[in-house]
Every structure is written in structure tokens, then in C-alpha cells.
């Protein structure tokens, strides 16, 4: 036996002795502890192989042909308050943001000169009427001609017409609210000299509110006055209901759309003119239907299927689909009212696999 062979055998003998010495410790280290095994078994027993899902109870809902579009909230009435004549403001009853009733005096322009002229015309009329009375008595006695009497009558009528004209000018010196509404910002002060070009303030009536929107021209023959709309405004999830009251008689050749206006009650003034509106126009109602969330449908090679819960297990059902909406789809066949539809977790469930209902969402109406 050579020296090299002896050295190799010596090294191998040493490794074998070391291995035999440490083997029990290595075995104990590699063997899983009994407590851990029990925990894993307990965990498996607790899970039971069930899949957590979220479900919804199917109920019938109204199905309508809808057109979704954008619109703008408009006031029912709005006017810029301006004077018909020039003059200095001597009375100003405009408070920004105040609600005023129809006929409320808003401002008065200095009319002292007109009042003096009116008083003068009053005296002239009295004199002309007295003269006409004397001329009439003289005509009855044939002391004057008919022409002279007619001149006296004409004088009375002329002065009366001048008084009416002056009275109309004096009325224009007082500006009154033409309708109920809210005063906007004012642009004049007491003592300001104004003219017909001077913008004094704005008056806006917002109850009811108007909604202006446009729809594609292809729907122009379907929409009619009296059609209903649902709409929401910015920063609010509240749904409002309106009624179409006016349809533009022509289609815009640039956009190929038809302009429409609807009206909606606004007693609390939540609909602010100028606001953006998301509008749903109901073109035609199809009656009730079964609508389900689109995410609950699983496409297949030969159709579509969904999962419902029966006796605690996931049961696949083939369905025939109809009209699709933004978030829902109509089910023509395959489901019934009251079925428990799995809406979330469908990718984890297996046919006839047990499920654990974690939540029942708002019923599909």
C-alpha cells in the first residue's frame, strides 16, 4: 500500500468518526417539531378548503335605452339690471346676495325736474279744461264757431298726452325687480350717475333650473318633449330628475348634435347655474330585466357563464346576455330572481367547491 493511499484512508476514517458523533444532533435539528405540525394541521382544518367570496342577490330592475351625455346648468331667468334713461341714483335698495320678490324697488333716479314739469302741466291742464268749459257754453249759445271750440278741446287733449308722456318718464326713474330672484354683484353706488349702458347688477332666478345638453343626431327622431332625464352635478352623488321641455328644431351641422333643454325643480338651490352636469336621457323603457355586474361574467368558447351559490357550493350556470350597460349586463336566460350570484372571487372558485360568503352587497335592483 502506497503512502498516498494510506493518507486518503486516514482522512476518510476521520470524517466517518466525526459524522457518527454529530449525526444524532443533525437528525434532531432537521426533524420538524410536533407543535408546528399540530399548528399546520389545525390551520388546514380551520380553512377547510373554502373560498371566500362576495355575493349579491338578483332582483329585477328597470331596463331603459339611455343616452349618456354632458350638459350645463342654466338659470330659469336671468337679467342684467340697467336703466332706460340717464340720471343720478338717489335711492339704492340693492344688497348683493339678497333674494327679492317681483315688484321690489331696486333703485330710484333723481326726477325732481320731471316732477316740476309734471306739476306745471297739471296747472296748464286745469286752465285748458276751464277754457274748454267756457267755450262749450258759448258754442251752445252760438257765440263762437265750432272751430274755436275744437281748438279748446285739442288744447286739453294735448296737455293730457304730455302729462302721460312725462308720467311714463318718471316711472322709468324707478327700477323694480321683474321677477323673483337673487341679486348678484352690483357695480354702482348711491350717488352714481348712470346711463342705459351702465350695468347696475344681475338678477337670477334658479327655481326651477334648466339643463342644456346635446345628443347625437341619430336619436333626434326618438327624443320628445316630456322625456325624463336623470343627472348629477360636480362634487355631488345626489341624482336629480328633470323633464325635457324644449328641443332645437335643427341639428348643428358642425357637431351633428341636437340641442335639448330640460327643467328640474330646485327649491334648495343646489343646482347652481354654470355647473357641469352628467345627464342620462331615457329614450325608451323596456320594462323589467335581470341585470348583473359585468365582472361576474366569465367568457367561454361557446358562450358565457357565472357562478351562483347553492347549498354552500359554487355552481356554474351558462347564461345568455343581452343589453350591456356601463357597469352591468342584462341576463336573458340562465338565472332567476333570488339567485345568489358570486361577484367577487370567481377566479378562485371551482365547480361544486365550497365557498365562504364574506359579504352580501347591495341587492341588484
mmCIF file of C-alpha atoms in Angstrom:
data_model
loop_
_atom_site.group_PDB
_atom_site.id
_atom_site.type_symbol
_atom_site.label_atom_id
_atom_site.label_comp_id
_atom_site.label_asym_id
_atom_site.label_seq_id
_atom_site.Cartn_x
_atom_site.Cartn_y
_atom_site.Cartn_z
ATOM 1 C CA UNK A 1 0.000 0.000 0.000
ATOM 2 C CA UNK A 2 1.438 3.327 -1.037
ATOM 3 C CA UNK A 3 1.815 6.336 1.218
ATOM 4 C CA UNK A 4 -0.855 8.359 -0.688
ATOM 5 C CA UNK A 5 -3.407 5.582 -0.271
ATOM 6 C CA UNK A 6 -2.742 5.424 3.458
ATOM 7 C CA UNK A 7 -3.288 9.193 3.808
ATOM 8 C CA UNK A 8 -6.622 9.018 1.918
ATOM 9 C CA UNK A 9 -7.873 6.184 4.122
ATOM 10 C CA UNK A 10 -6.859 8.083 7.244
ATOM 11 C CA UNK A 11 -8.818 11.177 6.169
ATOM 12 C CA UNK A 12 -11.915 9.139 5.313
ATOM 13 C CA UNK A 13 -11.751 7.385 8.693
ATOM 14 C CA UNK A 14 -11.616 10.733 10.492
ATOM 15 C CA UNK A 15 -14.698 12.045 8.537
ATOM 16 C CA UNK A 16 -16.667 8.884 9.338
ATOM 17 C CA UNK A 17 -15.913 9.165 13.053
ATOM 18 C CA UNK A 18 -16.943 12.870 13.087
ATOM 19 C CA UNK A 19 -20.148 12.038 11.179
ATOM 20 C CA UNK A 20 -21.155 9.314 13.632
ATOM 21 C CA UNK A 21 -20.539 11.708 16.531
ATOM 22 C CA UNK A 22 -22.721 14.569 15.179
ATOM 23 C CA UNK A 23 -25.442 12.508 13.436
ATOM 24 C CA UNK A 24 -27.990 12.498 16.369
ATOM 25 C CA UNK A 25 -27.798 16.273 16.683
ATOM 26 C CA UNK A 26 -28.220 16.844 12.950
ATOM 27 C CA UNK A 27 -31.196 14.481 12.858
ATOM 28 C CA UNK A 28 -32.901 16.294 15.755
ATOM 29 C CA UNK A 29 -32.340 19.662 14.036
ATOM 30 C CA UNK A 30 -33.794 18.552 10.691
ATOM 31 C CA UNK A 31 -36.898 16.836 12.158
ATOM 32 C CA UNK A 32 -39.987 19.234 12.361
ATOM 33 C CA UNK A 33 -41.274 19.925 15.811
ATOM 34 C CA UNK A 34 -44.525 18.284 16.904
ATOM 35 C CA UNK A 35 -46.072 21.631 17.868
ATOM 36 C CA UNK A 36 -45.511 23.065 14.409
ATOM 37 C CA UNK A 37 -47.090 20.035 12.804
ATOM 38 C CA UNK A 38 -50.133 20.359 15.012
ATOM 39 C CA UNK A 39 -50.478 24.057 14.126
ATOM 40 C CA UNK A 40 -50.304 23.331 10.402
ATOM 41 C CA UNK A 41 -52.899 20.589 10.744
ATOM 42 C CA UNK A 42 -55.108 22.880 12.795
ATOM 43 C CA UNK A 43 -54.754 25.606 10.158
ATOM 44 C CA UNK A 44 -55.755 23.242 7.382
ATOM 45 C CA UNK A 45 -58.720 22.064 9.408
ATOM 46 C CA UNK A 46 -59.840 25.622 10.044
ATOM 47 C CA UNK A 47 -59.638 26.688 6.379
ATOM 48 C CA UNK A 48 -61.482 23.636 5.262
ATOM 49 C CA UNK A 49 -60.609 24.418 1.615
ATOM 50 C CA UNK A 50 -63.397 27.043 1.353
ATOM 51 C CA UNK A 51 -63.050 30.039 -0.966
ATOM 52 C CA UNK A 52 -64.067 33.455 0.382
ATOM 53 C CA UNK A 53 -66.470 35.267 -1.962
ATOM 54 C CA UNK A 54 -68.741 38.304 -2.135
ATOM 55 C CA UNK A 55 -72.259 37.751 -3.443
ATOM 56 C CA UNK A 56 -75.351 39.701 -4.494
ATOM 57 C CA UNK A 57 -78.996 38.684 -4.559
ATOM 58 C CA UNK A 58 -80.517 39.007 -8.026
ATOM 59 C CA UNK A 59 -83.627 41.167 -8.269
ATOM 60 C CA UNK A 60 -85.497 42.604 -11.261
ATOM 61 C CA UNK A 61 -84.678 46.144 -12.317
ATOM 62 C CA UNK A 62 -85.984 48.622 -14.875
ATOM 63 C CA UNK A 63 -84.171 48.479 -18.199
ATOM 64 C CA UNK A 64 -84.150 51.596 -20.330
ATOM 65 C CA UNK A 65 -82.479 52.722 -23.529
ATOM 66 C CA UNK A 66 -80.261 55.520 -22.272
ATOM 67 C CA UNK A 67 -78.059 58.178 -23.793
ATOM 68 C CA UNK A 68 -75.239 59.437 -21.577
ATOM 69 C CA UNK A 69 -74.010 62.942 -22.267
ATOM 70 C CA UNK A 70 -72.736 66.096 -20.592
ATOM 71 C CA UNK A 71 -74.641 69.307 -20.013
ATOM 72 C CA UNK A 72 -74.694 72.654 -18.232
ATOM 73 C CA UNK A 73 -76.978 74.019 -15.535
ATOM 74 C CA UNK A 74 -78.719 77.236 -16.598
ATOM 75 C CA UNK A 75 -80.871 79.674 -14.583
ATOM 76 C CA UNK A 76 -84.590 79.745 -15.167
ATOM 77 C CA UNK A 77 -84.439 83.512 -15.723
ATOM 78 C CA UNK A 78 -81.543 85.973 -15.651
ATOM 79 C CA UNK A 79 -81.319 89.652 -16.489
ATOM 80 C CA UNK A 80 -78.795 92.477 -16.284
ATOM 81 C CA UNK A 81 -80.346 95.397 -14.449
ATOM 82 C CA UNK A 82 -79.913 98.572 -16.497
ATOM 83 C CA UNK A 83 -81.690 101.913 -16.590
ATOM 84 C CA UNK A 84 -83.642 103.092 -19.631
ATOM 85 C CA UNK A 85 -82.612 106.703 -19.008
ATOM 86 C CA UNK A 86 -79.643 108.587 -17.581
ATOM 87 C CA UNK A 87 -79.523 110.174 -14.155
ATOM 88 C CA UNK A 88 -78.114 110.211 -10.633
ATOM 89 C CA UNK A 89 -79.073 107.453 -8.166
ATOM 90 C CA UNK A 90 -80.773 108.909 -5.087
ATOM 91 C CA UNK A 91 -82.168 105.642 -3.640
ATOM 92 C CA UNK A 92 -80.339 102.304 -3.805
ATOM 93 C CA UNK A 93 -82.018 99.175 -2.427
ATOM 94 C CA UNK A 94 -79.699 96.520 -3.868
ATOM 95 C CA UNK A 95 -77.956 94.155 -1.452
ATOM 96 C CA UNK A 96 -75.675 91.601 -3.029
ATOM 97 C CA UNK A 97 -76.861 88.038 -2.493
ATOM 98 C CA UNK A 98 -80.336 89.040 -1.309
ATOM 99 C CA UNK A 99 -83.449 87.271 -2.564
ATOM 100 C CA UNK A 100 -86.054 89.772 -3.789
ATOM 101 C CA UNK A 101 -89.659 89.400 -4.853
ATOM 102 C CA UNK A 102 -91.140 90.572 -8.124
ATOM 103 C CA UNK A 103 -92.004 94.284 -7.967
ATOM 104 C CA UNK A 104 -89.470 95.180 -5.256
ATOM 105 C CA UNK A 105 -87.986 98.664 -5.788
ATOM 106 C CA UNK A 106 -84.274 98.334 -6.501
ATOM 107 C CA UNK A 107 -83.225 101.935 -7.113
ATOM 108 C CA UNK A 108 -84.589 105.397 -7.859
ATOM 109 C CA UNK A 109 -83.037 108.090 -10.085
ATOM 110 C CA UNK A 110 -83.338 111.800 -9.364
ATOM 111 C CA UNK A 111 -86.552 113.044 -11.028
ATOM 112 C CA UNK A 112 -87.089 116.461 -9.387
ATOM 113 C CA UNK A 113 -87.046 118.289 -12.746
ATOM 114 C CA UNK A 114 -89.601 115.903 -14.203
ATOM 115 C CA UNK A 115 -91.842 116.254 -11.159
ATOM 116 C CA UNK A 116 -91.715 120.081 -11.552
ATOM 117 C CA UNK A 117 -92.657 119.796 -15.209
ATOM 118 C CA UNK A 118 -95.479 117.442 -14.320
ATOM 119 C CA UNK A 119 -96.782 119.928 -11.774
ATOM 120 C CA UNK A 120 -96.663 122.715 -14.362
ATOM 121 C CA UNK A 121 -98.567 120.605 -16.881
ATOM 122 C CA UNK A 122 -101.161 119.946 -14.210
ATOM 123 C CA UNK A 123 -101.808 123.675 -13.846
ATOM 124 C CA UNK A 124 -101.952 124.142 -17.624
ATOM 125 C CA UNK A 125 -104.441 121.310 -17.932
ATOM 126 C CA UNK A 126 -106.697 122.861 -15.287
ATOM 127 C CA UNK A 127 -106.645 126.173 -17.191
ATOM 128 C CA UNK A 128 -107.319 124.447 -20.521
ATOM 129 C CA UNK A 129 -110.238 122.487 -19.042
ATOM 130 C CA UNK A 130 -111.785 125.686 -17.682
ATOM 131 C CA UNK A 131 -111.364 127.357 -21.064
ATOM 132 C CA UNK A 132 -112.929 124.355 -22.804
ATOM 133 C CA UNK A 133 -115.942 124.560 -20.471
ATOM 134 C CA UNK A 134 -116.464 128.266 -21.257
ATOM 135 C CA UNK A 135 -116.090 127.649 -24.976
ATOM 136 C CA UNK A 136 -118.669 124.911 -24.793
ATOM 137 C CA UNK A 137 -121.231 127.210 -23.194
ATOM 138 C CA UNK A 138 -120.531 129.864 -25.826
ATOM 139 C CA UNK A 139 -120.901 127.274 -28.605
ATOM 140 C CA UNK A 140 -124.278 126.285 -27.215
ATOM 141 C CA UNK A 141 -125.332 129.921 -27.482
ATOM 142 C CA UNK A 142 -123.796 130.076 -30.966
ATOM 143 C CA UNK A 143 -121.485 132.867 -29.760
ATOM 144 C CA UNK A 144 -118.391 131.131 -31.233
ATOM 145 C CA UNK A 145 -117.714 128.831 -34.111
ATOM 146 C CA UNK A 146 -117.208 125.079 -33.900
ATOM 147 C CA UNK A 147 -113.589 125.562 -34.909
ATOM 148 C CA UNK A 148 -112.832 127.723 -31.894
ATOM 149 C CA UNK A 149 -114.353 125.123 -29.588
ATOM 150 C CA UNK A 150 -112.359 122.326 -31.253
ATOM 151 C CA UNK A 151 -109.158 124.277 -30.625
ATOM 152 C CA UNK A 152 -110.005 124.434 -26.911
ATOM 153 C CA UNK A 153 -110.714 120.697 -26.766
ATOM 154 C CA UNK A 154 -107.458 119.948 -28.612
ATOM 155 C CA UNK A 155 -105.523 122.021 -26.087
ATOM 156 C CA UNK A 156 -106.900 119.882 -23.239
ATOM 157 C CA UNK A 157 -106.086 116.649 -25.067
ATOM 158 C CA UNK A 158 -102.559 117.799 -25.937
ATOM 159 C CA UNK A 159 -101.752 118.678 -22.340
ATOM 160 C CA UNK A 160 -103.204 115.345 -21.168
ATOM 161 C CA UNK A 161 -100.933 113.495 -23.633
ATOM 162 C CA UNK A 162 -97.912 115.474 -22.394
ATOM 163 C CA UNK A 163 -98.780 114.503 -18.818
ATOM 164 C CA UNK A 164 -98.981 110.800 -19.774
ATOM 165 C CA UNK A 165 -95.628 111.024 -21.574
ATOM 166 C CA UNK A 166 -93.978 112.721 -18.611
ATOM 167 C CA UNK A 167 -95.532 110.255 -16.159
ATOM 168 C CA UNK A 168 -94.055 107.386 -18.205
ATOM 169 C CA UNK A 169 -90.612 109.002 -17.993
ATOM 170 C CA UNK A 170 -90.983 109.414 -14.234
ATOM 171 C CA UNK A 171 -91.903 105.723 -13.902
ATOM 172 C CA UNK A 172 -88.666 104.838 -15.684
ATOM 173 C CA UNK A 173 -86.777 106.626 -12.914
ATOM 174 C CA UNK A 174 -87.708 103.745 -10.583
ATOM 175 C CA UNK A 175 -86.307 100.279 -11.305
ATOM 176 C CA UNK A 176 -88.223 97.293 -9.923
ATOM 177 C CA UNK A 177 -87.460 93.560 -9.912
ATOM 178 C CA UNK A 178 -89.104 91.970 -12.975
ATOM 179 C CA UNK A 179 -89.310 88.540 -11.268
ATOM 180 C CA UNK A 180 -88.375 86.708 -8.074
ATOM 181 C CA UNK A 181 -84.650 86.146 -7.904
ATOM 182 C CA UNK A 182 -81.290 86.639 -6.234
ATOM 183 C CA UNK A 183 -79.253 89.813 -6.632
ATOM 184 C CA UNK A 184 -75.708 89.298 -7.883
ATOM 185 C CA UNK A 185 -72.759 91.664 -7.568
ATOM 186 C CA UNK A 186 -73.631 95.347 -8.011
ATOM 187 C CA UNK A 187 -71.457 97.751 -9.943
ATOM 188 C CA UNK A 188 -72.812 101.159 -8.815
ATOM 189 C CA UNK A 189 -73.137 103.063 -5.563
ATOM 190 C CA UNK A 190 -75.536 105.612 -4.128
ATOM 191 C CA UNK A 191 -74.982 108.885 -5.981
ATOM 192 C CA UNK A 192 -73.573 107.278 -9.119
ATOM 193 C CA UNK A 193 -74.532 108.805 -12.450
ATOM 194 C CA UNK A 194 -75.775 106.044 -14.723
ATOM 195 C CA UNK A 195 -76.841 105.720 -18.352
ATOM 196 C CA UNK A 196 -78.546 102.970 -20.360
ATOM 197 C CA UNK A 197 -75.102 101.406 -20.979
ATOM 198 C CA UNK A 198 -74.277 101.151 -17.256
ATOM 199 C CA UNK A 199 -74.519 97.642 -15.807
ATOM 200 C CA UNK A 200 -76.054 98.009 -12.348
ATOM 201 C CA UNK A 201 -76.316 94.359 -11.189
ATOM 202 C CA UNK A 202 -77.723 90.982 -12.200
ATOM 203 C CA UNK A 203 -80.931 89.292 -11.091
ATOM 204 C CA UNK A 204 -81.086 85.496 -11.343
ATOM 205 C CA UNK A 205 -83.948 83.072 -10.784
ATOM 206 C CA UNK A 206 -82.793 79.462 -10.223
ATOM 207 C CA UNK A 207 -86.018 77.686 -9.263
ATOM 208 C CA UNK A 208 -86.677 75.767 -11.380
ATOM 209 C CA UNK A 209 -83.279 75.220 -13.007
ATOM 210 C CA UNK A 210 -82.688 74.445 -16.668
ATOM 211 C CA UNK A 211 -80.297 71.831 -18.041
ATOM 212 C CA UNK A 212 -78.893 72.259 -21.541
ATOM 213 C CA UNK A 213 -77.238 69.309 -23.292
ATOM 214 C CA UNK A 214 -76.763 67.760 -26.719
ATOM 215 C CA UNK A 215 -77.299 64.246 -28.081
ATOM 216 C CA UNK A 216 -76.136 62.594 -31.340
ATOM 217 C CA UNK A 217 -78.305 63.360 -34.340
ATOM 218 C CA UNK A 218 -79.277 59.694 -34.783
ATOM 219 C CA UNK A 219 -81.522 59.959 -31.707
ATOM 220 C CA UNK A 220 -83.318 63.090 -32.928
ATOM 221 C CA UNK A 221 -86.421 61.184 -34.050
ATOM 222 C CA UNK A 222 -86.759 59.361 -30.712
ATOM 223 C CA UNK A 223 -86.454 62.081 -28.091
ATOM 224 C CA UNK A 224 -89.634 64.054 -27.411
ATOM 225 C CA UNK A 225 -90.834 66.830 -25.184
ATOM 226 C CA UNK A 226 -91.726 65.318 -21.834
ATOM 227 C CA UNK A 227 -88.916 62.723 -21.857
ATOM 228 C CA UNK A 228 -87.291 62.189 -18.462
ATOM 229 C CA UNK A 229 -83.635 62.683 -17.593
ATOM 230 C CA UNK A 230 -81.513 61.730 -14.590
ATOM 231 C CA UNK A 231 -78.476 63.859 -13.892
ATOM 232 C CA UNK A 232 -75.799 64.570 -11.322
ATOM 233 C CA UNK A 233 -73.608 67.619 -10.801
ATOM 234 C CA UNK A 234 -69.995 68.091 -9.774
ATOM 235 C CA UNK A 235 -68.974 67.265 -6.188
ATOM 236 C CA UNK A 236 -72.290 65.517 -5.503
ATOM 237 C CA UNK A 237 -73.587 61.971 -5.898
ATOM 238 C CA UNK A 238 -77.226 63.044 -5.498
ATOM 239 C CA UNK A 239 -79.392 62.228 -8.503
ATOM 240 C CA UNK A 240 -81.784 64.841 -9.828
ATOM 241 C CA UNK A 241 -84.730 64.294 -12.150
ATOM 242 C CA UNK A 242 -85.696 66.621 -14.968
ATOM 243 C CA UNK A 243 -88.157 66.815 -17.861
ATOM 244 C CA UNK A 244 -87.371 67.792 -21.448
ATOM 245 C CA UNK A 245 -89.368 70.892 -22.380
ATOM 246 C CA UNK A 246 -87.632 72.269 -25.481
ATOM 247 C CA UNK A 247 -85.845 70.696 -28.470
ATOM 248 C CA UNK A 248 -83.898 72.720 -31.014
ATOM 249 C CA UNK A 249 -85.674 72.451 -34.404
ATOM 250 C CA UNK A 250 -82.372 71.982 -36.241
ATOM 251 C CA UNK A 251 -79.244 69.835 -35.933
ATOM 252 C CA UNK A 252 -75.901 71.572 -35.525
ATOM 253 C CA UNK A 253 -74.065 70.906 -38.824
ATOM 254 C CA UNK A 254 -70.649 71.282 -37.153
ATOM 255 C CA UNK A 255 -71.098 68.743 -34.350
ATOM 256 C CA UNK A 256 -74.026 66.717 -35.782
ATOM 257 C CA UNK A 257 -75.792 67.001 -32.453
ATOM 258 C CA UNK A 258 -79.232 68.120 -31.328
ATOM 259 C CA UNK A 259 -79.504 70.709 -28.565
ATOM 260 C CA UNK A 260 -82.058 69.955 -25.834
ATOM 261 C CA UNK A 261 -83.210 71.757 -22.711
ATOM 262 C CA UNK A 262 -84.817 70.192 -19.665
ATOM 263 C CA UNK A 263 -86.211 71.702 -16.486
ATOM 264 C CA UNK A 264 -85.864 70.453 -12.905
ATOM 265 C CA UNK A 265 -87.191 71.657 -9.518
ATOM 266 C CA UNK A 266 -84.562 73.474 -7.466
ATOM 267 C CA UNK A 267 -86.205 74.646 -4.221
ATOM 268 C CA UNK A 268 -82.995 74.307 -2.177
ATOM 269 C CA UNK A 269 -80.884 75.985 -4.890
ATOM 270 C CA UNK A 270 -78.441 73.061 -5.017
ATOM 271 C CA UNK A 271 -78.296 73.372 -8.809
ATOM 272 C CA UNK A 272 -76.010 76.338 -9.417
ATOM 273 C CA UNK A 273 -76.038 77.927 -12.892
ATOM 274 C CA UNK A 274 -72.878 77.192 -14.817
ATOM 275 C CA UNK A 275 -72.297 73.824 -13.127
ATOM 276 C CA UNK A 276 -71.261 70.768 -15.147
ATOM 277 C CA UNK A 277 -73.923 68.031 -15.329
ATOM 278 C CA UNK A 278 -73.752 64.346 -16.262
ATOM 279 C CA UNK A 279 -77.026 63.535 -17.990
ATOM 280 C CA UNK A 280 -78.829 60.247 -18.658
ATOM 281 C CA UNK A 281 -81.661 60.657 -21.154
ATOM 282 C CA UNK A 282 -84.267 57.889 -21.164
ATOM 283 C CA UNK A 283 -85.164 57.210 -24.802
ATOM 284 C CA UNK A 284 -87.328 54.129 -24.300
ATOM 285 C CA UNK A 285 -88.265 51.899 -21.366
ATOM 286 C CA UNK A 286 -88.062 48.123 -21.955
ATOM 287 C CA UNK A 287 -89.646 47.114 -18.658
ATOM 288 C CA UNK A 288 -88.004 44.934 -16.007
ATOM 289 C CA UNK A 289 -84.901 42.803 -16.541
ATOM 290 C CA UNK A 290 -82.223 40.919 -14.615
ATOM 291 C CA UNK A 291 -79.028 42.969 -14.523
ATOM 292 C CA UNK A 292 -75.738 41.648 -13.126
ATOM 293 C CA UNK A 293 -72.266 43.216 -12.760
ATOM 294 C CA UNK A 294 -70.093 42.686 -15.818
ATOM 295 C CA UNK A 295 -67.182 41.457 -13.676
ATOM 296 C CA UNK A 296 -69.229 38.443 -12.545
ATOM 297 C CA UNK A 297 -69.400 37.034 -16.107
ATOM 298 C CA UNK A 298 -66.761 34.535 -17.305
ATOM 299 C CA UNK A 299 -66.418 34.349 -21.122
ATOM 300 C CA UNK A 300 -66.087 30.858 -22.618
ATOM 301 C CA UNK A 301 -65.515 29.449 -26.070
ATOM 302 C CA UNK A 302 -69.215 28.693 -26.575
ATOM 303 C CA UNK A 303 -70.815 31.441 -24.530
ATOM 304 C CA UNK A 304 -70.661 32.881 -21.026
ATOM 305 C CA UNK A 305 -71.102 31.536 -17.525
ATOM 306 C CA UNK A 306 -71.467 32.765 -13.970
ATOM 307 C CA UNK A 307 -71.218 31.127 -10.550
ATOM 308 C CA UNK A 308 -74.082 31.056 -8.081
ATOM 309 C CA UNK A 309 -74.141 29.647 -4.555
ATOM 310 C CA UNK A 310 -76.278 26.556 -3.945
ATOM 311 C CA UNK A 311 -76.116 24.612 -0.682
ATOM 312 C CA UNK A 312 -72.866 26.347 0.208
ATOM 313 C CA UNK A 313 -71.160 25.377 -3.032
ATOM 314 C CA UNK A 314 -70.225 27.263 -6.199
ATOM 315 C CA UNK A 315 -72.424 26.123 -9.068
ATOM 316 C CA UNK A 316 -71.593 27.213 -12.659
ATOM 317 C CA UNK A 317 -74.513 28.430 -14.789
ATOM 318 C CA UNK A 318 -74.465 29.144 -18.510
ATOM 319 C CA UNK A 319 -76.130 32.466 -19.274
ATOM 320 C CA UNK A 320 -77.335 34.296 -22.354
ATOM 321 C CA UNK A 321 -76.550 38.002 -22.253
ATOM 322 C CA UNK A 322 -78.452 40.950 -23.683
ATOM 323 C CA UNK A 323 -78.012 44.699 -23.450
ATOM 324 C CA UNK A 324 -74.763 45.924 -21.924
ATOM 325 C CA UNK A 325 -74.567 48.993 -19.734
ATOM 326 C CA UNK A 326 -71.658 50.907 -18.291
ATOM 327 C CA UNK A 327 -71.216 48.531 -15.315
ATOM 328 C CA UNK A 328 -73.953 45.940 -15.780
ATOM 329 C CA UNK A 329 -75.213 43.491 -18.376
ATOM 330 C CA UNK A 330 -78.671 42.019 -18.965
ATOM 331 C CA UNK A 331 -79.194 38.285 -18.437
ATOM 332 C CA UNK A 332 -81.810 36.877 -20.828
ATOM 333 C CA UNK A 333 -81.655 33.276 -19.619
ATOM 334 C CA UNK A 334 -79.773 31.128 -17.133
ATOM 335 C CA UNK A 335 -80.589 32.958 -13.877
ATOM 336 C CA UNK A 336 -83.703 33.517 -11.803
ATOM 337 C CA UNK A 337 -84.871 36.096 -9.295
ATOM 338 C CA UNK A 338 -83.438 35.326 -5.864
ATOM 339 C CA UNK A 339 -80.302 33.528 -7.067
ATOM 340 C CA UNK A 340 -77.154 34.244 -5.057
ATOM 341 C CA UNK A 341 -74.616 35.455 -7.601
ATOM 342 C CA UNK A 342 -70.877 35.390 -6.870
ATOM 343 C CA UNK A 343 -69.498 38.791 -7.844
ATOM 344 C CA UNK A 344 -66.004 38.763 -6.324
ATOM 345 C CA UNK A 345 -63.630 35.805 -6.072
ATOM 346 C CA UNK A 346 -64.937 33.986 -9.144
ATOM 347 C CA UNK A 347 -61.415 33.258 -10.435
ATOM 348 C CA UNK A 348 -60.622 31.252 -7.282
ATOM 349 C CA UNK A 349 -63.803 29.186 -7.034
ATOM 350 C CA UNK A 350 -64.115 25.723 -8.528
ATOM 351 C CA UNK A 351 -67.269 23.959 -9.737
ATOM 352 C CA UNK A 352 -69.034 22.421 -6.731
ATOM 353 C CA UNK A 353 -66.308 23.800 -4.474
ATOM 354 C CA UNK A 354 -67.313 25.004 -1.033
ATOM 355 C CA UNK A 355 -67.475 28.768 -0.572
ATOM 356 C CA UNK A 356 -67.448 31.087 2.407
ATOM 357 C CA UNK A 357 -69.727 34.127 1.875
ATOM 358 C CA UNK A 358 -67.743 37.052 3.260
ATOM 359 C CA UNK A 359 -70.218 39.806 2.311
ATOM 360 C CA UNK A 360 -73.586 40.316 0.654
ATOM 361 C CA UNK A 361 -73.510 43.552 -1.297
ATOM 362 C CA UNK A 362 -76.468 45.804 -2.019
ATOM 363 C CA UNK A 363 -79.035 43.781 -3.973
ATOM 364 C CA UNK A 364 -79.062 44.299 -7.716
ATOM 365 C CA UNK A 365 -82.268 46.245 -8.331
#
